[in-house]
Amino acid sequence: MPSPPFPSLPVPSSRAASASSLPAPPGPTVRAPRTDRWNALAAALTAAALLSSLTACGTTADAADGKTVTVTVGYQSKTINTVTAGTLLRSLGYFERELRAQGKRDGKTYKVVWQDYATGAPITAQMVAGKVDIGSMGDFPLLINAARGKQLRAPTRLVSVTGYNLRGALNTIVTAPGSALRSLTDLRGKKVSSSVGSASDGTLVRALQRAGIDPERDIHKLNQQPAVGASALQSGGVDALSQFVAWPGLLAFQGKAQALYDGGALDLPTFHGVTVRDAFAGRHPGVVKAFLAAQRDATRSLQAHPVDAAQRVAKATGLPAEVVYLYNGAGGIATFDPTLKPQLVAALEKDVSVLRAAKLTGPVDVGSFVDDRYLRQSYGSGYAKARRSTAHPSADEVWLRGEDRTHSFDDPGNLLRFVAAHHKTVRAAYVADTTTGTRWFADRSVWVRDGARLLPFATPATAAVWTRRHPGAHTVSYAAAWERAR
């Protein structure tokens, strides 16, 4: 059996056992009806909440004795689009620093308990049970979080964003290396692993529908945790895997997958955000403000020191730093900005219809769920300007071994010439897809020679569209590309 893509890491006692180990590849495909999938998801959330309320798993969230307040933060260390509210924030100690300052003002002592989860669903279960106060997760899980909180009379609020991509490139569909599958249309009748209710599943559904493929009838979808799906792809148990950051990049970096569909082709925003229990925020508004102040500082730190941030996250998660930098680097796939931008809120509204069509949630009042009052207080008069800004650098970069900085290039040809001159010491090279702008590893990209130009593409499909529209253009290997660029 292939080894799991992520190293084994300690798991808090509150996590489900299935999240702490890599199960065996799945057996024969059984596609459950949509109503059954919703019932199963709802039952899992309810069961997790009940179990949490009946067992003493760690410290009770929002525990207070009048002078001591315990704040429990649920985060996803390996979902590295959330690092400014999780892994990086924890390593920097900014939240604890802010709470110490808060304690000096109000005379209380604050204790932070960090709980690491594989996905957003268990965080939601713990939140509605009153066991997690602040959590971070993707856009689709956020909507389920809102719906379950309202249903169980334990409402939550979306108070900030961690990382986003305005085109949707944080989600990718990958296949095994050397797969004969070249485009979405090749997925008809194939087995595809996805995590139902996740943003990556939303990408899969929307992409298939645009390609004229019924996501319920024309493919065999397996609802699997990311690690299970990765294992299934390697063992041949599935033909393709649709997942969120950082799984596609990790598998590609390890040579265990190649990109089939770039979520950036959808041109629909996707993001991760921070949700807070409304009851907790009402009792401890100062803690919420402290968390957002700390998140803003972590965001500034990441932007000022992207290589150091990548190395910190890599050390904490076991992920290769090269993979972390693919997403979180200076020109990475994710843009980090806490503000709740209109484009992201509008995307959330559109996501509701996808989840409802799959019978994964009922109606969601996005307007009441989104609450930026704490951020507005944090930013002051600068909030409106920050909310409008969507600036994101996209320079191509090369990271050489032994260096703590990267080399930036404004043209893929110039990057290739640099790689050719330093190919023995290249740690990682990153280029943006010529049409979608999605960053990918240069040596995992599809290269096209078009006259004197050498152009990178994240997938064979986008490269094929280019060559069809540009007579004389043709694909070349990565080695041939940098040899020609010498």
Short mmCIF file of C-alpha atoms in Angstrom, two decimals, residues 6 78-81 170 244-251 319 323-324 326-327:
data_model
loop_
_atom_site.label_atom_id
_atom_site.label_comp_id
_atom_site.label_asym_id
_atom_site.label_seq_id
_atom_site.Cartn_x
_atom_site.Cartn_y
_atom_site.Cartn_z
CA PHE A 6 1.13 13.55 4.80
CA LYS A 78 -3.04 21.02 6.62
CA THR A 79 -5.62 23.22 4.90
CA ILE A 80 -2.96 25.86 4.53
CA ASN A 81 -5.30 28.49 3.12
CA LEU A 170 -7.68 26.79 -4.70
CA PHE A 244 -8.82 21.57 -1.95
CA VAL A 245 -5.51 23.10 -0.96
CA ALA A 246 -2.94 21.64 -0.34
CA TRP A 247 -3.69 18.11 -1.61
CA PRO A 248 -3.49 18.67 -5.40
CA GLY A 249 -0.21 20.59 -5.13
CA LEU A 250 1.26 18.07 -2.72
CA LEU A 251 0.45 15.07 -4.91
CA LEU A 319 4.14 19.45 4.40
CA VAL A 323 4.12 23.02 -1.55
CA VAL A 324 3.20 25.55 1.11
CA LEU A 326 2.97 27.26 -4.06
CA TYR A 327 -0.22 28.36 -2.35
#
